[in-house]
Amino acid sequence: MRLQWKNTVAAATILIATSWAGSAYAETLNCADLTTHDFGIEGLVIASASAEPVGETSPAAHCLVSGHVAERNGADGNTYKISFELRLPDDWNGRFVHQFNGGNDGRVVPAMGPLLNADDSDNALSRKYAVVSSDAGHDGSAHPDAGFAGGTKFGFDPEARSDYGYSAVIKLNPVATQIVEGYYGTEIAYSYGVGTSNGGRHGLVQATRSPEAFDGILAGYPGLNLPKAAVQHAWDIQSFKAVSDDVTQAFSPDDLKLVADAVLQACDDLDGLADGIVADSPSCQQTFDISSLTCGEASNNCLTSAQVEALRRIHAGPVNSAGEELYSDWAWDRGIEGRGWTAWKLNSGSERMNNLPRIATLGASSLAMVFSNPPQDVGGDPDSLVNYLLEFDFDTDVTIDASTAEFPESPMEFMTPTDVEDPEMADFREAGGKMIVFHGMSDPVFSALDTIDWYEKLDANNGGNAEDFVMFYTVPGMNHGFGGPATDKFAAFDALVDWVENGKQPDYLVATTTPDNPYLPELADATRKLCPYPAIARYRGGDEKDHDSFVCQ
């Protein structure tokens, strides 16, 4: 294991009063004794510790620990603390996973340690890892009267913003590792950080803010520039409003299927095989033209001019009146027909949300209360949230880079890696850390092209050798999470562990479709290669269902 991580947070936020000195460990502890054991950690409260047998929700016998650290009174008058759950398997494999959670955080998701392989039953706990999970420093249920905006009320407290962005992990991780090592009476052999979406962002952030904390990080579809992506939400809603007064009806499923089919017609065989997967995405961006779907006088199999313009505008990404880019462009890909794309962008299918898309009901208050400086209060009912996005001014309301006396860190500062504009990750590289990043090309929340841009800069700043410590994979057709017309089941975590512990650098990943994939039934028993960026899986002849018939070029 690399050198023990030292907490480098400013003195006002330091929690650790003592540190472990090499092999100076006590004997193992009993689960029941953890609530009264003195770990010498200021502000640590272990509320409960119970022995959990193997059962329906427990894949391994373990000690379940619940507690919190860093309780305080916030500037907004509310009480804050970092609540956590730590699971300690009886038959421990000597390893540790920090489970980075997604969305607005705000709740302690069970510390099972998803391994991002589209199989919930195969998790870190089932593999005998110790696992910690937290609420990132705020309780998302503390404001039940605020509707969908309740989970972002923490944005009115500057320290809660910082905790959400990065410092909750920095504060909690040494606490969790000290408990783990005290419980088992020995050092952790290897530590991993794993997460998707906002959790993937946590991974990228920690690689720059705590570069020695994790031997390996697995980051799935990361919200790299999350405040900028939130600006896209307003851009999308306004684009759909130009098509229909009811934004949920701007495009029907048939309309989006029409676009997906057109993308396939133009791009499917660019990788050498028409199989329903657009593997050569770079060439597709140059080949596909959405204007080809504009209605003519004699055709019903088309889109209106307003629909074509809306999709063109959305894929180009938001700009202000001076034409300055506010986020990123987006890839044309078959996954636009995926249910995940529709639910986030157009129609959630939830009566509770008035069928409004998730970018409105879940994203608008984040833009207003967390990613605006100073924060802006907004109603928590669906109509108020969508109206906030409809009225958003891209010249005057974009304050993601602003700071104030009360909120000295801008949203971009507390939400992104420290070197996001010019990434090098030198400290993580020099510490020997390894990272795998993957992103679906049809992610409707965070643009895969933005992640590609980040990786290309990272590679250039490392002399073309970023793959020595960061491997990046794009997943054609995949939406925000597993789903869509994609081969989206693959064992990236296994590849990461092999790299960290055995020095075997990953090459391609073998991917399959998730069970009962409705978009690619013909590939139900097929395998495909996910090639490390910028290589593309090209068909070279042979069995069309076998990944060995493809070569990464």
PDB file of C-alpha atoms in Angstrom, residues 246-507:
ATOM      1  CA  ASP A 246     -45.617  21.313 -22.974  1.00  0.00           C
ATOM      2  CA  VAL A 247     -41.923  20.409 -22.966  1.00  0.00           C
ATOM      3  CA  THR A 248     -42.729  16.760 -22.236  1.00  0.00           C
ATOM      4  CA  GLN A 249     -44.412  16.540 -25.650  1.00  0.00           C
ATOM      5  CA  ALA A 250     -41.689  18.167 -27.737  1.00  0.00           C
ATOM      6  CA  PHE A 251     -40.644  14.742 -29.055  1.00  0.00           C
ATOM      7  CA  SER A 252     -42.506  11.458 -29.034  1.00  0.00           C
ATOM      8  CA  PRO A 253     -40.738   8.110 -28.609  1.00  0.00           C
ATOM      9  CA  ASP A 254     -41.302   7.575 -32.336  1.00  0.00           C
ATOM     10  CA  ASP A 255     -39.567  10.878 -33.091  1.00  0.00           C
ATOM     11  CA  LEU A 256     -36.504   9.853 -31.113  1.00  0.00           C
ATOM     12  CA  LYS A 257     -36.538   6.380 -32.675  1.00  0.00           C
ATOM     13  CA  LEU A 258     -36.531   8.108 -36.048  1.00  0.00           C
ATOM     14  CA  VAL A 259     -33.390  10.017 -35.074  1.00  0.00           C
ATOM     15  CA  ALA A 260     -31.748   6.851 -33.721  1.00  0.00           C
ATOM     16  CA  ASP A 261     -32.511   4.960 -36.921  1.00  0.00           C
ATOM     17  CA  ALA A 262     -31.078   7.795 -39.002  1.00  0.00           C
ATOM     18  CA  VAL A 263     -27.893   7.760 -36.915  1.00  0.00           C
ATOM     19  CA  LEU A 264     -27.623   4.016 -37.490  1.00  0.00           C
ATOM     20  CA  GLN A 265     -28.189   4.363 -41.218  1.00  0.00           C
ATOM     21  CA  ALA A 266     -25.434   6.932 -41.467  1.00  0.00           C
ATOM     22  CA  CYS A 267     -22.960   5.485 -38.972  1.00  0.00           C
ATOM     23  CA  ASP A 268     -23.575   1.851 -38.024  1.00  0.00           C
ATOM     24  CA  ASP A 269     -21.174   0.325 -40.546  1.00  0.00           C
ATOM     25  CA  LEU A 270     -18.382   2.887 -40.097  1.00  0.00           C
ATOM     26  CA  ASP A 271     -16.660   0.359 -37.827  1.00  0.00           C
ATOM     27  CA  GLY A 272     -16.929  -2.353 -40.472  1.00  0.00           C
ATOM     28  CA  LEU A 273     -20.110  -4.065 -39.285  1.00  0.00           C
ATOM     29  CA  ALA A 274     -23.761  -3.026 -39.153  1.00  0.00           C
ATOM     30  CA  ASP A 275     -24.743  -4.513 -35.788  1.00  0.00           C
ATOM     31  CA  GLY A 276     -26.778  -1.796 -34.099  1.00  0.00           C
ATOM     32  CA  ILE A 277     -23.750  -0.225 -32.375  1.00  0.00           C
ATOM     33  CA  VAL A 278     -22.086   3.016 -33.459  1.00  0.00           C
ATOM     34  CA  ALA A 279     -18.540   2.173 -32.403  1.00  0.00           C
ATOM     35  CA  ASP A 280     -16.845   4.772 -34.616  1.00  0.00           C
ATOM     36  CA  SER A 281     -18.371   7.787 -32.945  1.00  0.00           C
ATOM     37  CA  PRO A 282     -15.761  10.339 -34.143  1.00  0.00           C
ATOM     38  CA  SER A 283     -16.518   9.537 -37.777  1.00  0.00           C
ATOM     39  CA  CYS A 284     -20.248   9.577 -37.031  1.00  0.00           C
ATOM     40  CA  GLN A 285     -20.077  13.161 -35.808  1.00  0.00           C
ATOM     41  CA  GLN A 286     -18.692  14.128 -39.191  1.00  0.00           C
ATOM     42  CA  THR A 287     -21.121  11.939 -41.156  1.00  0.00           C
ATOM     43  CA  PHE A 288     -24.535  12.404 -39.544  1.00  0.00           C
ATOM     44  CA  ASP A 289     -26.598  15.467 -40.430  1.00  0.00           C
ATOM     45  CA  ILE A 290     -29.799  16.028 -38.451  1.00  0.00           C
ATOM     46  CA  SER A 291     -31.133  18.340 -41.155  1.00  0.00           C
ATOM     47  CA  SER A 292     -31.664  15.256 -43.330  1.00  0.00           C
ATOM     48  CA  LEU A 293     -34.718  14.515 -41.184  1.00  0.00           C
ATOM     49  CA  THR A 294     -36.445  17.829 -41.825  1.00  0.00           C
ATOM     50  CA  CYS A 295     -39.935  17.308 -43.202  1.00  0.00           C
ATOM     51  CA  GLY A 296     -40.480  17.571 -46.914  1.00  0.00           C
ATOM     52  CA  GLU A 297     -43.828  18.057 -48.613  1.00  0.00           C
ATOM     53  CA  ALA A 298     -44.319  14.373 -49.413  1.00  0.00           C
ATOM     54  CA  SER A 299     -42.968  12.719 -46.260  1.00  0.00           C
ATOM     55  CA  ASN A 300     -44.390  11.934 -42.850  1.00  0.00           C
ATOM     56  CA  ASN A 301     -41.261  10.087 -41.700  1.00  0.00           C
ATOM     57  CA  CYS A 302     -39.546  13.238 -40.561  1.00  0.00           C
ATOM     58  CA  LEU A 303     -39.193  15.977 -37.943  1.00  0.00           C
ATOM     59  CA  THR A 304     -40.488  19.523 -38.042  1.00  0.00           C
ATOM     60  CA  SER A 305     -38.053  22.370 -38.574  1.00  0.00           C
ATOM     61  CA  ALA A 306     -38.520  23.363 -34.938  1.00  0.00           C
ATOM     62  CA  GLN A 307     -37.664  19.858 -33.754  1.00  0.00           C
ATOM     63  CA  VAL A 308     -34.553  19.697 -35.921  1.00  0.00           C
ATOM     64  CA  GLU A 309     -33.410  23.088 -34.647  1.00  0.00           C
ATOM     65  CA  ALA A 310     -34.045  22.061 -31.020  1.00  0.00           C
ATOM     66  CA  LEU A 311     -31.915  18.931 -31.353  1.00  0.00           C
ATOM     67  CA  ARG A 312     -29.187  20.806 -33.196  1.00  0.00           C
ATOM     68  CA  ARG A 313     -29.166  23.472 -30.478  1.00  0.00           C
ATOM     69  CA  ILE A 314     -29.074  20.944 -27.638  1.00  0.00           C
ATOM     70  CA  HIS A 315     -26.242  18.963 -29.201  1.00  0.00           C
ATOM     71  CA  ALA A 316     -24.217  22.121 -29.843  1.00  0.00           C
ATOM     72  CA  GLY A 317     -24.410  23.029 -26.153  1.00  0.00           C
ATOM     73  CA  PRO A 318     -25.209  26.286 -24.351  1.00  0.00           C
ATOM     74  CA  VAL A 319     -23.684  29.648 -25.223  1.00  0.00           C
ATOM     75  CA  ASN A 320     -24.307  33.210 -24.120  1.00  0.00           C
ATOM     76  CA  SER A 321     -25.253  36.081 -26.428  1.00  0.00           C
ATOM     77  CA  ALA A 322     -21.565  36.648 -27.236  1.00  0.00           C
ATOM     78  CA  GLY A 323     -21.289  33.072 -28.468  1.00  0.00           C
ATOM     79  CA  GLU A 324     -19.079  31.988 -25.564  1.00  0.00           C
ATOM     80  CA  GLU A 325     -19.318  28.271 -24.762  1.00  0.00           C
ATOM     81  CA  LEU A 326     -20.880  27.579 -21.373  1.00  0.00           C
ATOM     82  CA  TYR A 327     -20.505  23.792 -21.308  1.00  0.00           C
ATOM     83  CA  SER A 328     -19.856  21.299 -24.103  1.00  0.00           C
ATOM     84  CA  ASP A 329     -21.202  19.855 -27.306  1.00  0.00           C
ATOM     85  CA  TRP A 330     -22.784  16.371 -27.342  1.00  0.00           C
ATOM     86  CA  ALA A 331     -22.395  13.301 -29.523  1.00  0.00           C
ATOM     87  CA  TRP A 332     -24.986  12.089 -32.004  1.00  0.00           C
ATOM     88  CA  ASP A 333     -25.580   8.465 -31.078  1.00  0.00           C
ATOM     89  CA  ARG A 334     -28.213   5.773 -31.328  1.00  0.00           C
ATOM     90  CA  GLY A 335     -28.849   5.931 -27.584  1.00  0.00           C
ATOM     91  CA  ILE A 336     -31.076   8.980 -28.046  1.00  0.00           C
ATOM     92  CA  GLU A 337     -33.952   6.474 -28.285  1.00  0.00           C
ATOM     93  CA  GLY A 338     -33.099   5.017 -24.874  1.00  0.00           C
ATOM     94  CA  ARG A 339     -35.574   5.339 -22.034  1.00  0.00           C
ATOM     95  CA  GLY A 340     -32.844   6.877 -19.908  1.00  0.00           C
ATOM     96  CA  TRP A 341     -32.341   9.691 -22.408  1.00  0.00           C
ATOM     97  CA  THR A 342     -36.066  10.482 -22.457  1.00  0.00           C
ATOM     98  CA  ALA A 343     -36.513  10.339 -18.674  1.00  0.00           C
ATOM     99  CA  TRP A 344     -33.714  12.800 -18.025  1.00  0.00           C
ATOM    100  CA  LYS A 345     -34.264  15.182 -20.937  1.00  0.00           C
ATOM    101  CA  LEU A 346     -37.957  15.072 -21.833  1.00  0.00           C
ATOM    102  CA  ASN A 347     -40.439  13.046 -19.822  1.00  0.00           C
ATOM    103  CA  SER A 348     -39.728  11.299 -16.530  1.00  0.00           C
ATOM    104  CA  GLY A 349     -42.896   9.224 -16.716  1.00  0.00           C
ATOM    105  CA  SER A 350     -43.496  10.116 -13.065  1.00  0.00           C
ATOM    106  CA  GLU A 351     -46.875  11.519 -12.061  1.00  0.00           C
ATOM    107  CA  ARG A 352     -45.258  12.909  -8.925  1.00  0.00           C
ATOM    108  CA  MET A 353     -43.009  14.973 -11.194  1.00  0.00           C
ATOM    109  CA  ASN A 354     -45.917  15.942 -13.480  1.00  0.00           C
ATOM    110  CA  ASN A 355     -44.034  13.875 -16.059  1.00  0.00           C
ATOM    111  CA  LEU A 356     -41.467  16.669 -16.290  1.00  0.00           C
ATOM    112  CA  PRO A 357     -37.909  15.541 -17.055  1.00  0.00           C
ATOM    113  CA  ARG A 358     -35.433  14.850 -14.298  1.00  0.00           C
ATOM    114  CA  ILE A 359     -33.224  17.733 -15.414  1.00  0.00           C
ATOM    115  CA  ALA A 360     -36.065  20.011 -14.280  1.00  0.00           C
ATOM    116  CA  THR A 361     -37.377  18.316 -11.149  1.00  0.00           C
ATOM    117  CA  LEU A 362     -33.973  17.150  -9.898  1.00  0.00           C
ATOM    118  CA  GLY A 363     -31.609  19.550 -11.614  1.00  0.00           C
ATOM    119  CA  ALA A 364     -33.197  22.994 -11.446  1.00  0.00           C
ATOM    120  CA  SER A 365     -32.826  23.477  -7.697  1.00  0.00           C
ATOM    121  CA  SER A 366     -29.198  22.312  -7.903  1.00  0.00           C
ATOM    122  CA  LEU A 367     -28.503  25.037 -10.442  1.00  0.00           C
ATOM    123  CA  ALA A 368     -30.302  27.616  -8.316  1.00  0.00           C
ATOM    124  CA  MET A 369     -29.208  26.730  -4.787  1.00  0.00           C
ATOM    125  CA  VAL A 370     -25.858  24.965  -5.159  1.00  0.00           C
ATOM    126  CA  PHE A 371     -24.354  26.084  -8.459  1.00  0.00           C
ATOM    127  CA  SER A 372     -25.320  29.756  -8.307  1.00  0.00           C
ATOM    128  CA  ASN A 373     -23.379  32.220  -6.209  1.00  0.00           C
ATOM    129  CA  PRO A 374     -25.007  33.548  -4.145  1.00  0.00           C
ATOM    130  CA  PRO A 375     -27.643  30.777  -4.019  1.00  0.00           C
ATOM    131  CA  GLN A 376     -31.093  31.523  -5.366  1.00  0.00           C
ATOM    132  CA  ASP A 377     -34.195  30.232  -3.607  1.00  0.00           C
ATOM    133  CA  VAL A 378     -36.675  28.421  -5.837  1.00  0.00           C
ATOM    134  CA  GLY A 379     -39.983  26.699  -5.230  1.00  0.00           C
ATOM    135  CA  GLY A 380     -39.903  22.930  -4.944  1.00  0.00           C
ATOM    136  CA  ASP A 381     -43.007  22.102  -6.976  1.00  0.00           C
ATOM    137  CA  PRO A 382     -42.458  20.846 -10.536  1.00  0.00           C
ATOM    138  CA  ASP A 383     -43.948  23.898 -12.241  1.00  0.00           C
ATOM    139  CA  SER A 384     -41.771  26.343 -10.265  1.00  0.00           C
ATOM    140  CA  LEU A 385     -38.678  24.352 -11.080  1.00  0.00           C
ATOM    141  CA  VAL A 386     -39.318  24.180 -14.812  1.00  0.00           C
ATOM    142  CA  ASN A 387     -40.236  27.875 -14.859  1.00  0.00           C
ATOM    143  CA  TYR A 388     -36.918  28.718 -13.227  1.00  0.00           C
ATOM    144  CA  LEU A 389     -35.145  26.997 -16.118  1.00  0.00           C
ATOM    145  CA  LEU A 390     -37.385  28.638 -18.704  1.00  0.00           C
ATOM    146  CA  GLU A 391     -36.570  32.082 -17.331  1.00  0.00           C
ATOM    147  CA  PHE A 392     -32.839  31.436 -16.913  1.00  0.00           C
ATOM    148  CA  ASP A 393     -30.708  34.140 -18.598  1.00  0.00           C
ATOM    149  CA  PHE A 394     -27.454  32.835 -20.055  1.00  0.00           C
ATOM    150  CA  ASP A 395     -25.875  36.283 -19.904  1.00  0.00           C
ATOM    151  CA  THR A 396     -26.726  37.305 -16.342  1.00  0.00           C
ATOM    152  CA  ASP A 397     -27.686  34.165 -14.402  1.00  0.00           C
ATOM    153  CA  VAL A 398     -24.580  32.027 -14.979  1.00  0.00           C
ATOM    154  CA  THR A 399     -22.618  32.549 -11.748  1.00  0.00           C
ATOM    155  CA  ILE A 400     -20.819  29.215 -11.533  1.00  0.00           C
ATOM    156  CA  ASP A 401     -17.427  30.987 -11.441  1.00  0.00           C
ATOM    157  CA  ALA A 402     -18.496  33.714  -9.005  1.00  0.00           C
ATOM    158  CA  SER A 403     -17.453  34.047  -5.370  1.00  0.00           C
ATOM    159  CA  THR A 404     -18.721  36.295  -2.587  1.00  0.00           C
ATOM    160  CA  ALA A 405     -17.591  37.202   0.935  1.00  0.00           C
ATOM    161  CA  GLU A 406     -20.104  34.728   2.372  1.00  0.00           C
ATOM    162  CA  PHE A 407     -19.427  32.063  -0.285  1.00  0.00           C
ATOM    163  CA  PRO A 408     -15.705  32.417  -1.047  1.00  0.00           C
ATOM    164  CA  GLU A 409     -15.487  29.240  -3.136  1.00  0.00           C
ATOM    165  CA  SER A 410     -17.185  29.396  -6.506  1.00  0.00           C
ATOM    166  CA  PRO A 411     -19.275  26.390  -7.565  1.00  0.00           C
ATOM    167  CA  MET A 412     -16.640  25.454 -10.111  1.00  0.00           C
ATOM    168  CA  GLU A 413     -13.974  25.551  -7.395  1.00  0.00           C
ATOM    169  CA  PHE A 414     -15.695  23.250  -4.938  1.00  0.00           C
ATOM    170  CA  MET A 415     -17.177  20.875  -7.514  1.00  0.00           C
ATOM    171  CA  THR A 416     -14.331  20.128  -9.925  1.00  0.00           C
ATOM    172  CA  PRO A 417     -10.812  18.675  -9.836  1.00  0.00           C
ATOM    173  CA  THR A 418      -8.255  21.314  -8.875  1.00  0.00           C
ATOM    174  CA  ASP A 419      -6.652  21.127 -12.336  1.00  0.00           C
ATOM    175  CA  VAL A 420      -9.831  20.682 -14.359  1.00  0.00           C
ATOM    176  CA  GLU A 421      -8.958  23.371 -16.910  1.00  0.00           C
ATOM    177  CA  ASP A 422      -5.466  22.006 -17.517  1.00  0.00           C
ATOM    178  CA  PRO A 423      -5.453  18.450 -16.127  1.00  0.00           C
ATOM    179  CA  GLU A 424      -2.247  16.640 -15.286  1.00  0.00           C
ATOM    180  CA  MET A 425      -3.023  14.748 -12.048  1.00  0.00           C
ATOM    181  CA  ALA A 426       0.699  14.791 -11.309  1.00  0.00           C
ATOM    182  CA  ASP A 427       0.407  14.006  -7.594  1.00  0.00           C
ATOM    183  CA  PHE A 428      -1.909  11.044  -8.210  1.00  0.00           C
ATOM    184  CA  ARG A 429       0.445   9.799 -10.911  1.00  0.00           C
ATOM    185  CA  GLU A 430       3.524  10.157  -8.711  1.00  0.00           C
ATOM    186  CA  ALA A 431       1.753   8.444  -5.799  1.00  0.00           C
ATOM    187  CA  GLY A 432       1.276   5.397  -8.013  1.00  0.00           C
ATOM    188  CA  GLY A 433      -2.488   5.692  -8.255  1.00  0.00           C
ATOM    189  CA  LYS A 434      -4.452   3.991 -11.030  1.00  0.00           C
ATOM    190  CA  MET A 435      -7.824   5.028 -12.432  1.00  0.00           C
ATOM    191  CA  ILE A 436     -10.378   3.690 -14.891  1.00  0.00           C
ATOM    192  CA  VAL A 437     -13.006   6.055 -16.311  1.00  0.00           C
ATOM    193  CA  PHE A 438     -15.912   5.060 -18.556  1.00  0.00           C
ATOM    194  CA  HIS A 439     -18.707   7.109 -20.104  1.00  0.00           C
ATOM    195  CA  GLY A 440     -21.723   6.324 -22.279  1.00  0.00           C
ATOM    196  CA  MET A 441     -21.823   8.201 -25.565  1.00  0.00           C
ATOM    197  CA  SER A 442     -25.584   8.794 -25.125  1.00  0.00           C
ATOM    198  CA  ASP A 443     -25.421  10.087 -21.567  1.00  0.00           C
ATOM    199  CA  PRO A 444     -28.112  12.822 -21.480  1.00  0.00           C
ATOM    200  CA  VAL A 445     -26.851  14.400 -18.219  1.00  0.00           C
ATOM    201  CA  PHE A 446     -23.090  14.762 -18.673  1.00  0.00           C
ATOM    202  CA  SER A 447     -21.605  15.031 -22.132  1.00  0.00           C
ATOM    203  CA  ALA A 448     -19.193  12.228 -22.989  1.00  0.00           C
ATOM    204  CA  LEU A 449     -17.467  14.712 -25.308  1.00  0.00           C
ATOM    205  CA  ASP A 450     -16.635  16.836 -22.277  1.00  0.00           C
ATOM    206  CA  THR A 451     -14.968  13.826 -20.639  1.00  0.00           C
ATOM    207  CA  ILE A 452     -13.155  13.070 -23.888  1.00  0.00           C
ATOM    208  CA  ASP A 453     -11.873  16.653 -23.998  1.00  0.00           C
ATOM    209  CA  TRP A 454     -10.622  16.293 -20.403  1.00  0.00           C
ATOM    210  CA  TYR A 455      -8.840  13.035 -21.190  1.00  0.00           C
ATOM    211  CA  GLU A 456      -7.202  14.418 -24.323  1.00  0.00           C
ATOM    212  CA  LYS A 457      -5.818  17.330 -22.300  1.00  0.00           C
ATOM    213  CA  LEU A 458      -4.678  14.944 -19.571  1.00  0.00           C
ATOM    214  CA  ASP A 459      -2.917  12.827 -22.163  1.00  0.00           C
ATOM    215  CA  ALA A 460      -1.199  15.826 -23.760  1.00  0.00           C
ATOM    216  CA  ASN A 461      -0.032  17.081 -20.356  1.00  0.00           C
ATOM    217  CA  ASN A 462       1.471  13.663 -19.662  1.00  0.00           C
ATOM    218  CA  GLY A 463       3.425  13.446 -22.891  1.00  0.00           C
ATOM    219  CA  GLY A 464       0.893  11.162 -24.538  1.00  0.00           C
ATOM    220  CA  ASN A 465       1.213   8.650 -21.697  1.00  0.00           C
ATOM    221  CA  ALA A 466      -1.906   9.257 -19.613  1.00  0.00           C
ATOM    222  CA  GLU A 467      -2.780   5.587 -20.043  1.00  0.00           C
ATOM    223  CA  ASP A 468       0.118   4.773 -17.727  1.00  0.00           C
ATOM    224  CA  PHE A 469      -2.199   5.673 -14.846  1.00  0.00           C
ATOM    225  CA  VAL A 470      -5.639   6.535 -16.298  1.00  0.00           C
ATOM    226  CA  MET A 471      -7.514   4.343 -18.768  1.00  0.00           C
ATOM    227  CA  PHE A 472     -10.627   5.772 -20.417  1.00  0.00           C
ATOM    228  CA  TYR A 473     -13.412   3.901 -22.229  1.00  0.00           C
ATOM    229  CA  THR A 474     -16.426   5.188 -24.124  1.00  0.00           C
ATOM    230  CA  VAL A 475     -19.541   3.013 -24.314  1.00  0.00           C
ATOM    231  CA  PRO A 476     -21.581   3.422 -27.525  1.00  0.00           C
ATOM    232  CA  GLY A 477     -25.330   3.741 -26.949  1.00  0.00           C
ATOM    233  CA  MET A 478     -25.191   3.826 -23.146  1.00  0.00           C
ATOM    234  CA  ASN A 479     -27.354   6.417 -21.361  1.00  0.00           C
ATOM    235  CA  HIS A 480     -26.775   7.870 -17.876  1.00  0.00           C
ATOM    236  CA  GLY A 481     -26.111   4.590 -16.172  1.00  0.00           C
ATOM    237  CA  PHE A 482     -26.587   1.119 -17.519  1.00  0.00           C
ATOM    238  CA  GLY A 483     -29.293   0.858 -20.147  1.00  0.00           C
ATOM    239  CA  GLY A 484     -29.998   1.860 -23.695  1.00  0.00           C
ATOM    240  CA  PRO A 485     -28.898   0.186 -26.926  1.00  0.00           C
ATOM    241  CA  ALA A 486     -25.473  -0.725 -25.586  1.00  0.00           C
ATOM    242  CA  THR A 487     -23.186  -3.541 -24.553  1.00  0.00           C
ATOM    243  CA  ASP A 488     -23.009  -2.061 -21.079  1.00  0.00           C
ATOM    244  CA  LYS A 489     -22.094  -4.994 -18.836  1.00  0.00           C
ATOM    245  CA  PHE A 490     -18.345  -5.252 -18.253  1.00  0.00           C
ATOM    246  CA  ALA A 491     -15.908  -5.857 -15.387  1.00  0.00           C
ATOM    247  CA  ALA A 492     -13.999  -2.574 -15.096  1.00  0.00           C
ATOM    248  CA  PHE A 493     -13.468  -3.016 -11.353  1.00  0.00           C
ATOM    249  CA  ASP A 494     -11.792  -6.386 -11.887  1.00  0.00           C
ATOM    250  CA  ALA A 495      -9.489  -4.759 -14.432  1.00  0.00           C
ATOM    251  CA  LEU A 496      -8.683  -1.978 -11.989  1.00  0.00           C
ATOM    252  CA  VAL A 497      -7.817  -4.397  -9.173  1.00  0.00           C
ATOM    253  CA  ASP A 498      -5.605  -6.449 -11.489  1.00  0.00           C
ATOM    254  CA  TRP A 499      -3.823  -3.252 -12.519  1.00  0.00           C
ATOM    255  CA  VAL A 500      -3.342  -1.979  -8.964  1.00  0.00           C
ATOM    256  CA  GLU A 501      -2.395  -5.239  -7.290  1.00  0.00           C
ATOM    257  CA  ASN A 502      -0.693  -7.203 -10.078  1.00  0.00           C
ATOM    258  CA  GLY A 503       0.627  -4.449 -12.325  1.00  0.00           C
ATOM    259  CA  LYS A 504      -1.359  -5.684 -15.323  1.00  0.00           C
ATOM    260  CA  GLN A 505      -2.393  -2.638 -17.327  1.00  0.00           C
ATOM    261  CA  PRO A 506      -5.886  -3.030 -18.817  1.00  0.00           C
ATOM    262  CA  ASP A 507      -6.368  -3.316 -22.543  1.00  0.00           C
TER     263      ASP A 507
END
